[in-house]
CSV table of C-alpha atoms and ligand atoms in Angstrom, one decimal:
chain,number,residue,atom,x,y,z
A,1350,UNK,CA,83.1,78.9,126.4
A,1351,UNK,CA,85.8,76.3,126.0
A,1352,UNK,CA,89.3,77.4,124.3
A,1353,UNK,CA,88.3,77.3,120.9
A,1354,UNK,CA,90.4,79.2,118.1
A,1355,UNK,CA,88.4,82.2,117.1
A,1356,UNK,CA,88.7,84.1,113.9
A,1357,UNK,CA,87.9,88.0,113.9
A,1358,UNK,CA,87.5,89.1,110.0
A,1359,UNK,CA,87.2,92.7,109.6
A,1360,UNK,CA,89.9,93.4,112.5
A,1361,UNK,CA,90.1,97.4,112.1
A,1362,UNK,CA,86.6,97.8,111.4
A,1363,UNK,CA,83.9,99.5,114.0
A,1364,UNK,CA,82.5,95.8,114.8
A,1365,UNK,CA,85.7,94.0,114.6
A,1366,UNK,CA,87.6,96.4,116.5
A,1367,UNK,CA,84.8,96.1,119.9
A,1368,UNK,CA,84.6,92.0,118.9
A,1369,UNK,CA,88.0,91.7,119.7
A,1370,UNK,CA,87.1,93.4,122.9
A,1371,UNK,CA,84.1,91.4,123.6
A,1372,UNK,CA,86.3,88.2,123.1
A,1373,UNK,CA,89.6,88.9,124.9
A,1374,UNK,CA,90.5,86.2,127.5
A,1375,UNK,CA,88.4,83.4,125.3
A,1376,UNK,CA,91.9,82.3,124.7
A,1377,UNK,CA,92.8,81.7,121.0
A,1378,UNK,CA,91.7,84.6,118.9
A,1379,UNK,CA,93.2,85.6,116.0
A,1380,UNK,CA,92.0,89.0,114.5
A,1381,UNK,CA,92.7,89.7,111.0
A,1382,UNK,CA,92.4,93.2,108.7
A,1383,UNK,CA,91.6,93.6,104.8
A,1384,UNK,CA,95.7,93.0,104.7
A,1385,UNK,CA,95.7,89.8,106.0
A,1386,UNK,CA,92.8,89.1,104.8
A,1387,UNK,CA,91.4,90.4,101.7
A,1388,UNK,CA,87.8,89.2,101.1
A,1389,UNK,CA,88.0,91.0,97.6
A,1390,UNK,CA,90.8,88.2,96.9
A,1391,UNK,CA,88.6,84.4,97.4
A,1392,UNK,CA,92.2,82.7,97.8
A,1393,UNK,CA,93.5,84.4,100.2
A,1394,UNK,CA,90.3,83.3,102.1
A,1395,UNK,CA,91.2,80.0,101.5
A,1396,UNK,CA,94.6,80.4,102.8
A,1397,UNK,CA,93.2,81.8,106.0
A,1398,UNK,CA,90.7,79.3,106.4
A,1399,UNK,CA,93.5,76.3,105.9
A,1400,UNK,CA,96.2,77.9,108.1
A,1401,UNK,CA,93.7,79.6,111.1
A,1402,UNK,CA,91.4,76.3,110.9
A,1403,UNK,CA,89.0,78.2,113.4
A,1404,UNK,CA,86.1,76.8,115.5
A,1405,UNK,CA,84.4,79.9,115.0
A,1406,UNK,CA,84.6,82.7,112.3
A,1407,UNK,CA,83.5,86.2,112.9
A,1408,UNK,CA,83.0,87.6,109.8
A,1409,UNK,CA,83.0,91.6,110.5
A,1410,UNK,CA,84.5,92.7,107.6
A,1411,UNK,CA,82.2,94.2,104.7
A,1412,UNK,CA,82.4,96.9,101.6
A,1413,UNK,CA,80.4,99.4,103.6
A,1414,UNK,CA,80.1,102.3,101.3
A,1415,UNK,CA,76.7,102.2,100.9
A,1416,UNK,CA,76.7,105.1,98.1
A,1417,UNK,CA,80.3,103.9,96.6
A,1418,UNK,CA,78.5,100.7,95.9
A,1419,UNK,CA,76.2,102.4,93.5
A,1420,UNK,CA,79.6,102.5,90.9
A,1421,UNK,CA,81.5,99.5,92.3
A,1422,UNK,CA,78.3,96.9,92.2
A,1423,UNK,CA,81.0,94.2,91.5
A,1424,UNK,CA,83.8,94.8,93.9
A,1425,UNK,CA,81.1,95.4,96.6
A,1426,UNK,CA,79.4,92.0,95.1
A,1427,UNK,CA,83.0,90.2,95.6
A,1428,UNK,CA,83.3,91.4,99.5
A,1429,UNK,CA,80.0,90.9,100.4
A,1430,UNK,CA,77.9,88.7,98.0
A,1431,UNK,CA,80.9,86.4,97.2
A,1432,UNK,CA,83.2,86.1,99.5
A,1433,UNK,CA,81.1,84.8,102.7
A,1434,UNK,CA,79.8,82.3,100.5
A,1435,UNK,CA,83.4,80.8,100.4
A,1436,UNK,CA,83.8,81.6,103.6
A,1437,UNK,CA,80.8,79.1,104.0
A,1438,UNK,CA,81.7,76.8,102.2
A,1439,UNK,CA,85.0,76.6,104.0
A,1440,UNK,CA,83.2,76.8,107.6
A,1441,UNK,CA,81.7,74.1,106.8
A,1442,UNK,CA,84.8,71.6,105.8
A,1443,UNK,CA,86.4,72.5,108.5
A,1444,UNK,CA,83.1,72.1,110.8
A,1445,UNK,CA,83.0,75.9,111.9
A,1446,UNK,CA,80.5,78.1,112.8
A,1447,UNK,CA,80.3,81.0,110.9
A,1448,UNK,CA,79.1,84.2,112.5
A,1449,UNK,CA,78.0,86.7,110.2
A,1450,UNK,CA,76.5,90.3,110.0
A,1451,UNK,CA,73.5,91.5,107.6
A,1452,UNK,CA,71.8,94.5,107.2
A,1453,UNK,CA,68.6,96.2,107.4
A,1454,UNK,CA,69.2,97.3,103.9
A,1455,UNK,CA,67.5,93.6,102.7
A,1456,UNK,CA,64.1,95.2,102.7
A,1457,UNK,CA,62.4,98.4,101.0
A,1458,UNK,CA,61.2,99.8,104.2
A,1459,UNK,CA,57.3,99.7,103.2
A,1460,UNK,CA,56.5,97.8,106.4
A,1461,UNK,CA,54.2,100.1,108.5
A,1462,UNK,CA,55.7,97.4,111.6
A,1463,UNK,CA,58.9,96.5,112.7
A,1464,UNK,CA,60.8,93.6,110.0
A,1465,UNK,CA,60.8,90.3,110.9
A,1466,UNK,CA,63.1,87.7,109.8
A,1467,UNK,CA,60.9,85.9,107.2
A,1468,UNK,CA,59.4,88.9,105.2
A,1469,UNK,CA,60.0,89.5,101.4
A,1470,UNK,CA,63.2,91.2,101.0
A,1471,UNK,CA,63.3,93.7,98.6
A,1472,UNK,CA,66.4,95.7,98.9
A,1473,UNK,CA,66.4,99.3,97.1
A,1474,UNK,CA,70.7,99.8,96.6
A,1475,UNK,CA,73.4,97.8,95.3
A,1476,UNK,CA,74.8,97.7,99.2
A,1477,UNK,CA,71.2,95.8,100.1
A,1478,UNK,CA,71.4,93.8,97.2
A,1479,UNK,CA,75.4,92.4,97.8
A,1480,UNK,CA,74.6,92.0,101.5
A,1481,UNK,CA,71.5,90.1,100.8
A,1482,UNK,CA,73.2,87.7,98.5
A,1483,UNK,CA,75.6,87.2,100.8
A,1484,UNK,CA,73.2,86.0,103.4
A,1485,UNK,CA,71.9,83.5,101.0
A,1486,UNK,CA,75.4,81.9,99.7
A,1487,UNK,CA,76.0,81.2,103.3
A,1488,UNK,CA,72.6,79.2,103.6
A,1489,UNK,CA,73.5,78.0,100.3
A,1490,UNK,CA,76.6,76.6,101.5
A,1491,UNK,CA,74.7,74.1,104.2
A,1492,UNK,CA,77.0,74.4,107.5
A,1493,UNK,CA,76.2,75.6,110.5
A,1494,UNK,CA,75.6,79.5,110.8
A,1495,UNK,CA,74.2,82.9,112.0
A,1496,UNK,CA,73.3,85.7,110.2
A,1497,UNK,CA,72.8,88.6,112.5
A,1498,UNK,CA,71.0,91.5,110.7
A,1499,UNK,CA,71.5,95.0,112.4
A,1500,UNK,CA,71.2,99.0,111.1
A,1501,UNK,CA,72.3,102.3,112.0
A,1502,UNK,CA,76.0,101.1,113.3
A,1503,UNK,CA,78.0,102.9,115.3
A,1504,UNK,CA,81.0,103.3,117.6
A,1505,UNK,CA,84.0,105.7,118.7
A,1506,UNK,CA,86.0,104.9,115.9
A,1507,UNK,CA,85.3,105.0,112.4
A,1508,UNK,CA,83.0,106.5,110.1
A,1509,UNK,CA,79.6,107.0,111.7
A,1510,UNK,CA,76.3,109.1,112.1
A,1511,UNK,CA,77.7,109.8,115.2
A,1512,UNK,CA,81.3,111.2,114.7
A,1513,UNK,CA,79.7,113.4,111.7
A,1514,UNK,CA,77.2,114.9,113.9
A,1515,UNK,CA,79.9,115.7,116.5
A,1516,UNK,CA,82.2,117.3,113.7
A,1517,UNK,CA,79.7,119.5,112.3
A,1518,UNK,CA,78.1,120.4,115.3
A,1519,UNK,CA,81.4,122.3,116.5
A,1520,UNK,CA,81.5,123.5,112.7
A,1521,UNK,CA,77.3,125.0,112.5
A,1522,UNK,CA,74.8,127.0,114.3
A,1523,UNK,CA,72.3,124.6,112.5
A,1524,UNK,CA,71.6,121.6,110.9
A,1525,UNK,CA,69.0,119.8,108.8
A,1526,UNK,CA,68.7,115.8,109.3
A,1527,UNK,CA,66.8,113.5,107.3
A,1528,UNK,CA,63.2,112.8,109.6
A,1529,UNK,CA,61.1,110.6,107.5
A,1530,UNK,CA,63.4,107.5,108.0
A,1531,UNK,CA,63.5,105.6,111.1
A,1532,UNK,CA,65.5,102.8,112.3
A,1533,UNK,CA,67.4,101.6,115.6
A,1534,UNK,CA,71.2,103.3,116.4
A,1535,UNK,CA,72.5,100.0,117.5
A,1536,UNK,CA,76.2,100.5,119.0
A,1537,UNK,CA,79.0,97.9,117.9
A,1538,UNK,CA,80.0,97.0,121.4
A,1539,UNK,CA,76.5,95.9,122.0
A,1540,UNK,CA,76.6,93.8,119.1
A,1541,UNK,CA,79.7,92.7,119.8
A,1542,UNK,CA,78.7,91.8,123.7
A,1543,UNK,CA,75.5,90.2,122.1
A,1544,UNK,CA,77.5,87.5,119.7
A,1545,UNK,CA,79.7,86.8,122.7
A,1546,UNK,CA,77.1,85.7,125.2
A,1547,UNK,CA,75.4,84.0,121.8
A,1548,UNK,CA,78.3,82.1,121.2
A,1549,UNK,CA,79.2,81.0,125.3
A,1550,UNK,CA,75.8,79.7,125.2
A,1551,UNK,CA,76.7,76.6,123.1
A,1552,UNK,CA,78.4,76.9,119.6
A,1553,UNK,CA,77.3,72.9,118.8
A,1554,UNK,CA,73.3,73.7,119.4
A,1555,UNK,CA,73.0,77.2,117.3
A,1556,UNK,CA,70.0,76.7,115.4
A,1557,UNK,CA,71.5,77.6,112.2
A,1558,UNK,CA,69.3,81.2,110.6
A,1559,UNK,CA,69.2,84.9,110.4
A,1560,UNK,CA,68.3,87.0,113.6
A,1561,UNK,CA,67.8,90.4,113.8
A,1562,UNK,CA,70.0,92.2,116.2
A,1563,UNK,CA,69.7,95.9,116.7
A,1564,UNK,CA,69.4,97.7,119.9
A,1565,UNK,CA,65.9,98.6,121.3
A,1566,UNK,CA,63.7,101.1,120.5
A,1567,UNK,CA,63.4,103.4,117.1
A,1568,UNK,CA,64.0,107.0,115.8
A,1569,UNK,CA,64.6,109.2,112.9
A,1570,UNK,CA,68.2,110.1,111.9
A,1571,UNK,CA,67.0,113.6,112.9
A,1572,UNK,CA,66.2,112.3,116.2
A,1573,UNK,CA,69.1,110.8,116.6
A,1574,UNK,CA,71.4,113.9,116.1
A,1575,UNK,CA,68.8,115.6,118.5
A,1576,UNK,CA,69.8,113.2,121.4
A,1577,UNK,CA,73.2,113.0,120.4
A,1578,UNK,CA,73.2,116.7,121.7
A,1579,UNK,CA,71.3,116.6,124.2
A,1580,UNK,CA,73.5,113.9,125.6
A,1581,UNK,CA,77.3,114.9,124.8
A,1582,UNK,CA,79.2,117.8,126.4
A,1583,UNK,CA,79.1,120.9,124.4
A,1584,UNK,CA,82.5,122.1,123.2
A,1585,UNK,CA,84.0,124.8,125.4
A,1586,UNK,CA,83.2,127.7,123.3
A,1587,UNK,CA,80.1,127.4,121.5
A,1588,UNK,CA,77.0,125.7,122.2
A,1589,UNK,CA,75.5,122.8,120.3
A,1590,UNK,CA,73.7,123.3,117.1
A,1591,UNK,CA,69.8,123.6,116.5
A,1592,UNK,CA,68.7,120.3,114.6
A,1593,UNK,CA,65.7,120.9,112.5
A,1594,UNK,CA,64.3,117.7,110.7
A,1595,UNK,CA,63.7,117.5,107.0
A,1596,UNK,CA,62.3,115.2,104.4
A,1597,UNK,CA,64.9,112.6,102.8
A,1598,UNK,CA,63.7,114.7,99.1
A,1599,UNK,CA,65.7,117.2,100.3
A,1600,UNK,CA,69.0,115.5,101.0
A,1601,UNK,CA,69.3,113.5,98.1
A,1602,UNK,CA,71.9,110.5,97.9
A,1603,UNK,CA,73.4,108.4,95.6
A,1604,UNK,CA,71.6,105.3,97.0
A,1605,UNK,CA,67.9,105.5,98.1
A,1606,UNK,CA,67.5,104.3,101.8
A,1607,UNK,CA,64.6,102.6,103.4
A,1608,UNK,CA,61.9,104.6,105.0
A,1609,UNK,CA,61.2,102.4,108.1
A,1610,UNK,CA,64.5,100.1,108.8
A,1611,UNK,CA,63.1,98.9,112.6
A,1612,UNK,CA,63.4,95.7,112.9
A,1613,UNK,CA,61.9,93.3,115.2
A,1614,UNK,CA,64.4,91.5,117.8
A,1615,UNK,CA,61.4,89.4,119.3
A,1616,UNK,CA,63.1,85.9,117.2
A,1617,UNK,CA,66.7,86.8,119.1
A,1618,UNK,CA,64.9,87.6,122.7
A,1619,UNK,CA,62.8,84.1,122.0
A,1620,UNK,CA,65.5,81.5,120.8
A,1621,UNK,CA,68.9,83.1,123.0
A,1622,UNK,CA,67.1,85.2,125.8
A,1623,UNK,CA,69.6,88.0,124.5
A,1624,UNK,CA,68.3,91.7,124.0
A,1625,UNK,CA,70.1,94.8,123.3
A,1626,UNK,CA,70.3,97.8,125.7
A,1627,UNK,CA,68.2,100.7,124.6
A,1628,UNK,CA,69.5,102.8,121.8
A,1629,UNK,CA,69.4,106.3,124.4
A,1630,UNK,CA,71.3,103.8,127.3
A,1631,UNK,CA,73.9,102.7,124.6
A,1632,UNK,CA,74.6,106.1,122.9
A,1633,UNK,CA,75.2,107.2,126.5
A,1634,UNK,CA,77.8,104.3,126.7
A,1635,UNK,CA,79.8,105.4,124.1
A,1636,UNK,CA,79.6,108.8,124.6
A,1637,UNK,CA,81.2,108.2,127.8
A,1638,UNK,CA,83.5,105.8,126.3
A,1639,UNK,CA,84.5,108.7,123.8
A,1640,UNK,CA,84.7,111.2,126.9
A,1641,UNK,CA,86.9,109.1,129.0
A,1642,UNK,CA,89.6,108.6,125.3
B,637,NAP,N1,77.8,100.5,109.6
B,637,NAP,C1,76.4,100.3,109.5
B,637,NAP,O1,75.7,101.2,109.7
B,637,NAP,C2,75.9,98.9,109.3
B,637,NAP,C3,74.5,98.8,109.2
B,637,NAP,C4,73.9,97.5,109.0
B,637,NAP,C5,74.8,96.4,108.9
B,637,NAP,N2,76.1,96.6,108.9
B,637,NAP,C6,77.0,95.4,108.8
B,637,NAP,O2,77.7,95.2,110.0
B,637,NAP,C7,79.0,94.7,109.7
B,637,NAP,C8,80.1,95.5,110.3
B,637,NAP,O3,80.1,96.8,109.8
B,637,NAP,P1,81.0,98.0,110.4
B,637,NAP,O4,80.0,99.1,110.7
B,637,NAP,O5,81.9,97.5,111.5
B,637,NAP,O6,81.8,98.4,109.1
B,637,NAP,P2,83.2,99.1,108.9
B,637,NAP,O7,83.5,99.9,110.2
B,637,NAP,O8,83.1,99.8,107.6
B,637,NAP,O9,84.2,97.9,108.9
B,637,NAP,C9,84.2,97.1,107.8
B,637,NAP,C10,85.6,96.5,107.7
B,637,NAP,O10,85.7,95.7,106.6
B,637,NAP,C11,86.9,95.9,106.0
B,637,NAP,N3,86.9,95.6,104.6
B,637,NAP,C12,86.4,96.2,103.5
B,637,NAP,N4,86.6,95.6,102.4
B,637,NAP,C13,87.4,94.5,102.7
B,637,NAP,C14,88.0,93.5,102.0
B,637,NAP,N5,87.9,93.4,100.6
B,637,NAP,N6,88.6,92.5,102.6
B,637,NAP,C15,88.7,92.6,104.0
B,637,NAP,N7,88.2,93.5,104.7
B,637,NAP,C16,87.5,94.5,104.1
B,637,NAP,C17,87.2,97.4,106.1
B,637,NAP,O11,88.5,97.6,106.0
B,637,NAP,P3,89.1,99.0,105.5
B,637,NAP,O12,89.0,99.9,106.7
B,637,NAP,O13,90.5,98.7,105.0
B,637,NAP,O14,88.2,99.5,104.4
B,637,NAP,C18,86.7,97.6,107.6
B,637,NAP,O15,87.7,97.4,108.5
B,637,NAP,C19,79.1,94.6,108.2
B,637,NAP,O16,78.7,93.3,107.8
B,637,NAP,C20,78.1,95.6,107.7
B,637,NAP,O17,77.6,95.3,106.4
B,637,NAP,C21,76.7,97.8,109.2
């Protein structure tokens, strides 16, 4: 990729933080957090937009409480149903791309199949329902763009399925996870590697659209947590837990979640040539990562 001024939103987030990675050395980046840049505030995007005048914008930053959003619809609406419409809208004066990251939330998860990009959304919280106006104010907006759709996020830092299962897991002797919902763990340095070897390809060609981008392969958030120990080094004194699976009925949440979130990369493997590692292949990666902290 040629020197072209990068914009990171989202900075000190779990994508943010491995997008920086996945983009040092492209030359100009500059990597801003909710302080800098608050996407609650629509001037201060504005501002940023003005003074960074990026050629690309990587919009990581999102209200990500997924069960918060159930009592805070209209801040969670400002961050992520208003805010990268603006950001749009600005990408495209300035003749940016704008990068930009969706959810598998969209849909209801009544698909017996993987999702593709074109079916009915539907989505069942107020999370789904912010993030999926988001995605269309930025095809609203008419300037050149991606929206890459993903689930089950994780990384070393943050708040993830896969720090909580390593906390309680030195904590329990057993735990119950959730086993009639299914979806791909997708890791955020694989996203993050993903966008960068998008973007390198030719930021003046994108075709302009939503692409789903999750790692490969599916399994329940039970199954999950069952790899995750079968995979990570058991604390010196205690083993790991026993994982038994249970229905979602009987872990009740503020926000109902989608039975099947899979979705179908086949749209990203056919128009970039870019697939994800396995989800097993890239838990092991960060496990790893996490072991050599
Ligand atoms: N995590 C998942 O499982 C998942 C699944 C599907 C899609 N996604 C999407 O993937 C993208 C990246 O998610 P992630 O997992 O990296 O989330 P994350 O770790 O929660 O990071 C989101 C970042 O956005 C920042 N943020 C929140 N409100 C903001 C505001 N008003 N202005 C500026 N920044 C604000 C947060 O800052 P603070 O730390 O200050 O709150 C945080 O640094 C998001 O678009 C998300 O919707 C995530």
């Amino acid at each position: 990729m040629t020197a072209k001024r990068v914009l990171i939103l989202g900075a000190q987030g779990q994508l943010g933080i491995e997008l920086q990675k996945a983009f040092d050395g492209v030359g100009d980046v500059v990597a801003l957090g909710r302080q800098s840049c608050d996407l609650a505030n629509l001037e201060s995007i504005l501002k940023v937009m003005t003074e960074v005048n990026p050629a690309i914008v990587l919009n990581a930053a999102a209200y990500t409480a997924v069960d918060r959003a159930e009592s805070e619809p209209e801040l969670a609406m400002r961050v992520n149903g208003e805010a990268p419409g603006v950001l749009a809208v600005e990408a495209s004066r300035i003749g940016a791309l704008l990068v930009h990251y969706s959810t598998d939330y969209v849909f209801d998860g009544s698909k017996k199949a993987p999702w593709v990009e074109d079916d009915p959304v539907n989505p069942l919280n107020e999370y789904g329902r912010t993030k999926l106006a988001g995605e269309q104010k930025i095809a609203e907006a008419g300037g050149r763009y991606l929206i890459f759709r993903t689930s089950w996020v994780y990384s070393p830092h943050g708040n993830n399925f896969l720090r909580t299962m390593l906390r309680l897991g030195r904590e329990r002797e057993q735990l119950r996870v959730v086993n009639n919902q299914i979806g791909a763990p997708t890791t955020a340095s694989a996203l993050a590697r993903a966008t960068r070897s998008i973007v390198d390809a030719g930021v003046q060609s994108v075709d302009s659209g939503i692409y789903h981008m999750t790692c490969s392969g599916q399994t329940s958030w039970c199954g999950f947590a069952q790899e995750i120990f079968r995979r990570a080094r058991a604390p010196h004194n205690k083993s790991w837990p026993t994982v038994t699976g249970i229905p979602d009925a009987e872990y009740p949440t503020l926000a109902k979640r989608p039975k099947n979130s899979v979705l179908s990369n086949a749209k990203l493997k056919g128009r970039f040539g870019v697939s994800l590692p396995r989800w097993e292949d890239a838990l092991d990666e960060t496990l790893e990562a996490m072991a050599a902290d």
